[in-house]
PDB file of C-alpha atoms in Angstrom:
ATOM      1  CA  UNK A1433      96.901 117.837  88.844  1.00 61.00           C
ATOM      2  CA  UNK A1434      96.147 118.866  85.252  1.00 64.00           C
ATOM      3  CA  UNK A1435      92.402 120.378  86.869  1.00 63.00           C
ATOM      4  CA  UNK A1436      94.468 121.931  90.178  1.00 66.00           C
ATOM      5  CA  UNK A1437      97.613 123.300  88.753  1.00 72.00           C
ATOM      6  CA  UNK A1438      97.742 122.947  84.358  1.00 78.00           C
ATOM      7  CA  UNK A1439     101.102 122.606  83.558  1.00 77.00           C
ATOM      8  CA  UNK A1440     102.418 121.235  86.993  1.00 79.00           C
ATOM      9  CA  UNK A1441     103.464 118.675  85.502  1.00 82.00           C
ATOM     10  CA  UNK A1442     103.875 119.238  82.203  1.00 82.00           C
ATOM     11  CA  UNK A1443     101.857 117.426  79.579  1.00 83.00           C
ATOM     12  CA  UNK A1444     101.438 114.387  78.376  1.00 82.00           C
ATOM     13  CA  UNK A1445     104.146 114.080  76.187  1.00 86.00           C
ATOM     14  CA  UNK A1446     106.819 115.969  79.057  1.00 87.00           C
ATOM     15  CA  UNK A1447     105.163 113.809  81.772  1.00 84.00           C
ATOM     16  CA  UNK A1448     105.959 110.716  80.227  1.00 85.00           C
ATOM     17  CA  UNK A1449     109.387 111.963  79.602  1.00 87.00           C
ATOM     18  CA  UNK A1450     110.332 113.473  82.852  1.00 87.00           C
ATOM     19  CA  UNK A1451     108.595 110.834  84.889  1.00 85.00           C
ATOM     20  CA  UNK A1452     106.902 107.854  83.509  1.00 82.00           C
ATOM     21  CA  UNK A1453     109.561 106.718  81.043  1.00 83.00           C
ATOM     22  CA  UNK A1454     112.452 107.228  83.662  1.00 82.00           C
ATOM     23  CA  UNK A1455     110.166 105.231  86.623  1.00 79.00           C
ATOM     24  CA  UNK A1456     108.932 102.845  84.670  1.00 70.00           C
ATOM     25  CA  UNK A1457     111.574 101.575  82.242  1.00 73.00           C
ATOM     26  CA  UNK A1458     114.615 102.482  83.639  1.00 70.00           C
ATOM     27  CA  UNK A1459     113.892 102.431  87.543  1.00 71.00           C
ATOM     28  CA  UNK A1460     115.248 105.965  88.231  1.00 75.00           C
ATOM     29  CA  UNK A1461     114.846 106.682  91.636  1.00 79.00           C
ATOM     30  CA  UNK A1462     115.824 110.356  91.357  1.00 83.00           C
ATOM     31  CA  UNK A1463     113.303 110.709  89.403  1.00 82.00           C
ATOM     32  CA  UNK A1464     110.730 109.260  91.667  1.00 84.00           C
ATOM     33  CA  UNK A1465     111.450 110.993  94.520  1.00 85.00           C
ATOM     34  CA  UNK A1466     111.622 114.202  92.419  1.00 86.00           C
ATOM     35  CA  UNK A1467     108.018 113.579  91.243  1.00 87.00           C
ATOM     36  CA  UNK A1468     107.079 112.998  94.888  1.00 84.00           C
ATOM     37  CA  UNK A1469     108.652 116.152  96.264  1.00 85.00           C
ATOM     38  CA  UNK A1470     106.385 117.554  94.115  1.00 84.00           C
ATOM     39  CA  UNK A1471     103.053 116.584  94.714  1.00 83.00           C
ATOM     40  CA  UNK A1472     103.740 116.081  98.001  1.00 82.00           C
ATOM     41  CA  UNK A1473     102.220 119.529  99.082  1.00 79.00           C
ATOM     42  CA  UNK A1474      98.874 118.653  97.476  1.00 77.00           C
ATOM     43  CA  UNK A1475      98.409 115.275  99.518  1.00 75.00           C
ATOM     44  CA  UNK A1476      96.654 115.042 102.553  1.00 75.00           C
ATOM     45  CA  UNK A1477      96.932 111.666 104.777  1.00 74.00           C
ATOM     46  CA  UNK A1478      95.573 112.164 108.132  1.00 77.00           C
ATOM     47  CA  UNK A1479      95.764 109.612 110.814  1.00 79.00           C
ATOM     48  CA  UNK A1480      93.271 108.535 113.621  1.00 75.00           C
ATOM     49  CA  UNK A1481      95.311 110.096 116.200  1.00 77.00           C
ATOM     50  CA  UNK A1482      94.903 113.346 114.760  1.00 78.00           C
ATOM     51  CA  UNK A1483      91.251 113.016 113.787  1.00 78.00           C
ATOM     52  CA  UNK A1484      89.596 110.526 116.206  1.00 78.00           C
ATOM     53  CA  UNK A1485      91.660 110.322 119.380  1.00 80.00           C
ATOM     54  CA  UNK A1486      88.968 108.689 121.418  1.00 82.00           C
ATOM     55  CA  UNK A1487      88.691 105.528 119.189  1.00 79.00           C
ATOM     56  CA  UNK A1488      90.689 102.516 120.744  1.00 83.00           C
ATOM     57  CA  UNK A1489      93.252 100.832 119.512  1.00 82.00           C
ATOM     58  CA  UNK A1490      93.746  99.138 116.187  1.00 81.00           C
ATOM     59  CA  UNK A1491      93.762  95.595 117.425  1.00 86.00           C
ATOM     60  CA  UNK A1492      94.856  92.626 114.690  1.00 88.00           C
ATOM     61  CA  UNK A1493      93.753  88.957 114.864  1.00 90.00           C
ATOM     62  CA  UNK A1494      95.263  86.566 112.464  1.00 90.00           C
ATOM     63  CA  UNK A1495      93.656  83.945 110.974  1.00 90.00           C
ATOM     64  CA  UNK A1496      95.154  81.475 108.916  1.00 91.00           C
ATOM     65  CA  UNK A1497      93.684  79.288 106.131  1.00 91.00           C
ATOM     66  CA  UNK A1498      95.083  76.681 104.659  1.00 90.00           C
ATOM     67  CA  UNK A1499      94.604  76.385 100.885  1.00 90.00           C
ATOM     68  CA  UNK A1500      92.834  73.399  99.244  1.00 88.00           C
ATOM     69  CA  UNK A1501      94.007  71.024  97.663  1.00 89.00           C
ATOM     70  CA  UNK A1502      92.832  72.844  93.972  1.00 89.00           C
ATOM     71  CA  UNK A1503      94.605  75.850  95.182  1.00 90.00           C
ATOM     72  CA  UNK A1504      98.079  74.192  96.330  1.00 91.00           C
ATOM     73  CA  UNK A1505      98.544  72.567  93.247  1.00 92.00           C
ATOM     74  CA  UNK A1506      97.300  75.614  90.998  1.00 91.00           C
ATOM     75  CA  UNK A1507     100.009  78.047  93.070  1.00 93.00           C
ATOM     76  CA  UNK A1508     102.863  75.850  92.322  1.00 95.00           C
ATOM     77  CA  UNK A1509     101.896  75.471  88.915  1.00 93.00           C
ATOM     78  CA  UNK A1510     101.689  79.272  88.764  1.00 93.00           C
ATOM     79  CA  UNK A1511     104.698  79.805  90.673  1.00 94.00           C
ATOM     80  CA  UNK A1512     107.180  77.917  88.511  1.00 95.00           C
ATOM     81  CA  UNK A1513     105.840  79.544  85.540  1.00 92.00           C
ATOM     82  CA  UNK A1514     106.067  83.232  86.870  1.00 92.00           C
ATOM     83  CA  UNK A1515     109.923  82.146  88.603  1.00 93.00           C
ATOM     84  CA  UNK A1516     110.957  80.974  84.949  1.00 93.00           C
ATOM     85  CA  UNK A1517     109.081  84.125  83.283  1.00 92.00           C
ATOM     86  CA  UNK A1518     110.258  86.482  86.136  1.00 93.00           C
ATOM     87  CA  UNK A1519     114.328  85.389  86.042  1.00 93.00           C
ATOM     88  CA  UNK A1520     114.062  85.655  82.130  1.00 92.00           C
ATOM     89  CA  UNK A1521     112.854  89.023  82.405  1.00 90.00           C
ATOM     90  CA  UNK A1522     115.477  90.055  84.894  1.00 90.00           C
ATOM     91  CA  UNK A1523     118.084  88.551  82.263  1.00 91.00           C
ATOM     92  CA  UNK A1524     117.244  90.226  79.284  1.00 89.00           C
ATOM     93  CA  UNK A1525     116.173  93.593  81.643  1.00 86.00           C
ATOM     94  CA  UNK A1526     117.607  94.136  84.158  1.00 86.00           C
ATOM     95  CA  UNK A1527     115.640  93.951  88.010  1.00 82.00           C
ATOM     96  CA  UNK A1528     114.703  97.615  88.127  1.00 78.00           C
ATOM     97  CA  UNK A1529     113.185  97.411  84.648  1.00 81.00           C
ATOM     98  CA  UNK A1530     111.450  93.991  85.087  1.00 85.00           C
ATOM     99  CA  UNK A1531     109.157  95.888  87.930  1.00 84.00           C
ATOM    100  CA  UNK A1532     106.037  95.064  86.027  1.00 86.00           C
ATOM    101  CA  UNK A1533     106.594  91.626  85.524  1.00 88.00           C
ATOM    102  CA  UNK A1534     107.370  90.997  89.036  1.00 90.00           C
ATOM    103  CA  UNK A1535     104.512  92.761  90.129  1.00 88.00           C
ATOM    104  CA  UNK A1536     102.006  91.007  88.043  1.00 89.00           C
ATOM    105  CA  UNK A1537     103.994  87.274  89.111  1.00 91.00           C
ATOM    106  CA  UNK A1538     102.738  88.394  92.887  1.00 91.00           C
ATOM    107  CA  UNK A1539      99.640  89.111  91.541  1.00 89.00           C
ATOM    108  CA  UNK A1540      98.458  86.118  90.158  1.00 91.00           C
ATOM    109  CA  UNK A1541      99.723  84.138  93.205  1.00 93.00           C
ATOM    110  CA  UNK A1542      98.153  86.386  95.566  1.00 91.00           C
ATOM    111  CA  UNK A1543      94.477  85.506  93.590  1.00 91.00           C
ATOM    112  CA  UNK A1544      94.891  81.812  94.040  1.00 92.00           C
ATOM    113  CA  UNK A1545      95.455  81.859  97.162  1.00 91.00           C
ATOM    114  CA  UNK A1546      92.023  83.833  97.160  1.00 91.00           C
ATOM    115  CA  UNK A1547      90.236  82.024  94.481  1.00 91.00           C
ATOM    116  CA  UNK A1548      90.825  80.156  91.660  1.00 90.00           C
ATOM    117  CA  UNK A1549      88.524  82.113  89.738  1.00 90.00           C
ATOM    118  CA  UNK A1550      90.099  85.308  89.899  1.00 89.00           C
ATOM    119  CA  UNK A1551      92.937  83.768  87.750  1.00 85.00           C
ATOM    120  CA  UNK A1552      91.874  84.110  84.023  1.00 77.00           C
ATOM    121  CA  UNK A1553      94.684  82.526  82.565  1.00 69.00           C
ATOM    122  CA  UNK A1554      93.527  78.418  83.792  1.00 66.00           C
ATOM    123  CA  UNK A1555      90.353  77.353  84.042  1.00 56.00           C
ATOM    124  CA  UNK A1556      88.097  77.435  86.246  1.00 56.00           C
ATOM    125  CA  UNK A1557      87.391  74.261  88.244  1.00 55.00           C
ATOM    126  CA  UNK A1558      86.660  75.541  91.558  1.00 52.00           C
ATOM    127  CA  UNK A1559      83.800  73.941  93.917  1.00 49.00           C
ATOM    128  CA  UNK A1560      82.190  74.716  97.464  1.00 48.00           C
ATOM    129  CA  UNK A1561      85.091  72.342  98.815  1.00 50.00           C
ATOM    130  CA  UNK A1562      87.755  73.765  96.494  1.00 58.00           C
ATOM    131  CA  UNK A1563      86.885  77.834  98.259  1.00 68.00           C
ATOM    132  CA  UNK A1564      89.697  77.454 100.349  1.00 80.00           C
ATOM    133  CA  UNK A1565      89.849  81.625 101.613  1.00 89.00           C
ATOM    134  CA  UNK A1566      86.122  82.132 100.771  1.00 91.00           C
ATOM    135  CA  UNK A1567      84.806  79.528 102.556  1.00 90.00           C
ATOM    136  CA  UNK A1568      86.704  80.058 105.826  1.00 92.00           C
ATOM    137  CA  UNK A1569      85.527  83.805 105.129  1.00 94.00           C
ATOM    138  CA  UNK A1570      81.887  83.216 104.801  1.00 94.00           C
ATOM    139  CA  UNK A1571      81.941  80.693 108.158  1.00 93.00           C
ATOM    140  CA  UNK A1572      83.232  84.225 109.442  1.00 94.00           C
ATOM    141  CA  UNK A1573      80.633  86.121 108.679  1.00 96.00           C
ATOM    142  CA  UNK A1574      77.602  83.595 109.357  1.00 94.00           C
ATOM    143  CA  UNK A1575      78.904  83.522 112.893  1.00 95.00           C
ATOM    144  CA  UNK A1576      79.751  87.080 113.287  1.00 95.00           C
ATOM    145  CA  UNK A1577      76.252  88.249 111.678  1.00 95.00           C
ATOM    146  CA  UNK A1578      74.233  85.739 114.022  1.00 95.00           C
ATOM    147  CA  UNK A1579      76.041  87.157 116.915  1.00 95.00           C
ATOM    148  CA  UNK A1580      74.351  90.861 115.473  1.00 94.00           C
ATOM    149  CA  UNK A1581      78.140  92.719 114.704  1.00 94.00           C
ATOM    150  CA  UNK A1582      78.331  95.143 112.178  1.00 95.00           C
ATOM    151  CA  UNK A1583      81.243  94.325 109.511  1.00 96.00           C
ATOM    152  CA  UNK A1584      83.294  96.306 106.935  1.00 95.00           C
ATOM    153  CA  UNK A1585      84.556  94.327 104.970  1.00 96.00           C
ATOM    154  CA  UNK A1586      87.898  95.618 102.659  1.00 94.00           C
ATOM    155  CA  UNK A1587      89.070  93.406  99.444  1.00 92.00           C
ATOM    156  CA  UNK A1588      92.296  94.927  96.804  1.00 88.00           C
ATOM    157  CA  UNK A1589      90.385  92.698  94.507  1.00 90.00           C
ATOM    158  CA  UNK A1590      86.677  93.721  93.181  1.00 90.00           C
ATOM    159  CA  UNK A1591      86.655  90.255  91.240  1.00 91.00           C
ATOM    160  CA  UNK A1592      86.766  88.760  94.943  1.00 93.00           C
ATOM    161  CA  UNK A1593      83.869  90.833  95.930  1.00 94.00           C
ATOM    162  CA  UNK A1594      81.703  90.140  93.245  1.00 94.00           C
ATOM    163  CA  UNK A1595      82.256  86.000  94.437  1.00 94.00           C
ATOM    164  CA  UNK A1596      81.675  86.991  98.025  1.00 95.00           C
ATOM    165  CA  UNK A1597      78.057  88.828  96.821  1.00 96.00           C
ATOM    166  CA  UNK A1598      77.064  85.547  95.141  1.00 95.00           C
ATOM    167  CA  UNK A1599      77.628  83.962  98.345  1.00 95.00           C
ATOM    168  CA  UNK A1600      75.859  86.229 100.329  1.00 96.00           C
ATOM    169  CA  UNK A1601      73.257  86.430  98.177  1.00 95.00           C
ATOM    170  CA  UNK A1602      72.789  82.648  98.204  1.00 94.00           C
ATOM    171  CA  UNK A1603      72.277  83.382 101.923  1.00 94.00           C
ATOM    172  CA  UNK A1604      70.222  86.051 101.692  1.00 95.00           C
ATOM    173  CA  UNK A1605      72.557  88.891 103.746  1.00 95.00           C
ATOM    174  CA  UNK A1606      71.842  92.163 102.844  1.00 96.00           C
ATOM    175  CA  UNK A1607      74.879  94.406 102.179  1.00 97.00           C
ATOM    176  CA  UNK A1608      76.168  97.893 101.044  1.00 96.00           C
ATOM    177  CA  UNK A1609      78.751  98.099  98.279  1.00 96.00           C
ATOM    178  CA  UNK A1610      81.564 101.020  97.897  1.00 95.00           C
ATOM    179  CA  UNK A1611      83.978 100.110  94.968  1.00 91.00           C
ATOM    180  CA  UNK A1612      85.558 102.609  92.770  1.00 85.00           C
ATOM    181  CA  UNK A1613      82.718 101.974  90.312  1.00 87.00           C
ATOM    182  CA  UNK A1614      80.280 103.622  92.485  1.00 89.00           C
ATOM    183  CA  UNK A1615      78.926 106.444  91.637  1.00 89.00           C
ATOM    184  CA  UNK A1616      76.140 107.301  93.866  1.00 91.00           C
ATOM    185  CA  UNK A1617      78.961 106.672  97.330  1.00 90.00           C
ATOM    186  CA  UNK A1618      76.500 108.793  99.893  1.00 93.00           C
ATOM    187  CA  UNK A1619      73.726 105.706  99.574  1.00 95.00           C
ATOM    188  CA  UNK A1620      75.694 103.141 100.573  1.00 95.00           C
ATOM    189  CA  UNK A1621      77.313 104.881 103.319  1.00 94.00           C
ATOM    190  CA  UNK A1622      73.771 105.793 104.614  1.00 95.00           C
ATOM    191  CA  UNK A1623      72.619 102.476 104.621  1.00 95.00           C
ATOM    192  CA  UNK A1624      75.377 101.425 106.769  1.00 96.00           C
ATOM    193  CA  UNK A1625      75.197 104.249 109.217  1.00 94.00           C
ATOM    194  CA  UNK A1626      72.087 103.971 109.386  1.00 95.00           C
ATOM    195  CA  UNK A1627      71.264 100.347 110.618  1.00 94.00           C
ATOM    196  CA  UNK A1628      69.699  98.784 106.891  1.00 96.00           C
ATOM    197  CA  UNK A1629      72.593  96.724 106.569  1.00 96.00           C
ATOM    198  CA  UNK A1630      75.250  94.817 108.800  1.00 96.00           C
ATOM    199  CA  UNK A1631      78.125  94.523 106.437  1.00 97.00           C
ATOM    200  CA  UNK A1632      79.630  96.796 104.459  1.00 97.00           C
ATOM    201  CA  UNK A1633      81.818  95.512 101.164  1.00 97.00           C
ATOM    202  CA  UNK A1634      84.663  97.751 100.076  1.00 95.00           C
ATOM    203  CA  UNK A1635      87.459  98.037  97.412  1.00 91.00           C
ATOM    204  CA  UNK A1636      90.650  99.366  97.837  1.00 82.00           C
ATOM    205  CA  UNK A1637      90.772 100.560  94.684  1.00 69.00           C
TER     206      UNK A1637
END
């Protein structure tokens, strides 16, 4: 907003004032919807029904994995630490100004249940029988590539991409890449589109 509109929203200094310091410490919600109202006018979310009415339905399948056995014991590990660290920040804090730690409690549990690796606080100690997620995702795709479908595939974490590309380069799958590290993003588009590779890994971020 600083490159649209200078001054918008103030500086540095008023914007953490006005805005961050209020949100983030203190949980004001006043001042969060405030800061919404504003920028609202300058954000543009479209939907397929208003840009690509002939494309069918969204449909959702399921699929549930159970973790293994490295991964159940890791989580609960992980959770009673984060439920001890999480109701002592809440204490001291205050819920609306223990957001972060909350946030980041979800977090970690949210990357074992992906992959042990993703975790940096315990070590690793994952194997091929330990991938819990990653291997019931890569069964996925050997069956869906053999069967010649074209896959875009969308990951929050770019840590959990990077293990998936190890994988599929162990099995030689050719791929395009879009992650928020990319800067050249017309290639790998390209390369989808245009047939040179049947999956497509993305970050959400």
């Amino acid at each position: 907003f600083h490159f649209l509109l200078p001054g918008w929203l103030g500086d540095s200094k008023a914007f953490s004032r006005d805005y961050r310091s209020p949100v983030e410490r203190h949980g004001d919600v006043e001042r969060m919807a405030h800061l919404a109202a504003r920028i609202k006018p300058f954000l543009l979310r479209r939907t397929k029904e208003q840009v690509a009415r002939e494309l069918p339905a969204k449909t959702e399948i399921v699929h549930w994995v159970e973790l293994s056995d490295a991964q159940r014991d890791t989580y609960e590990t992980v959770r009673v630490a984060m439920d001890r660290k999480v109701r002592e920040e809440i204490t001291r804090n205050g819920a609306a100004r223990s957001q972060i730690v909350i946030l980041d409690a979800l977090l970690k549990l949210r990357q074992v249940c992906c992959d042990l690796r993703l975790v940096k606080s315990i070590a690793p100690r994952t194997t091929h029988s330990d991938k819990g997620k990653l291997g019931s995702l890569m069964q996925m795709l050997d069956e869906l590539l053999s069967e010649g479908r074209r896959i875009l595939l969308f990951s929050q974490f770019t840590s959990m991409l990077e293990l998936i590309e190890q994988e599929l380069h162990k099995r030689g799958v050719r791929y395009s890449l879009l992650t928020g590290e990319t800067r050249d993003r017309r290639t790998p588009v390209q390369q989808f589109q245009s047939l040179q590779t049947p999956l497509f890994l993305i970050s959400l971020k």
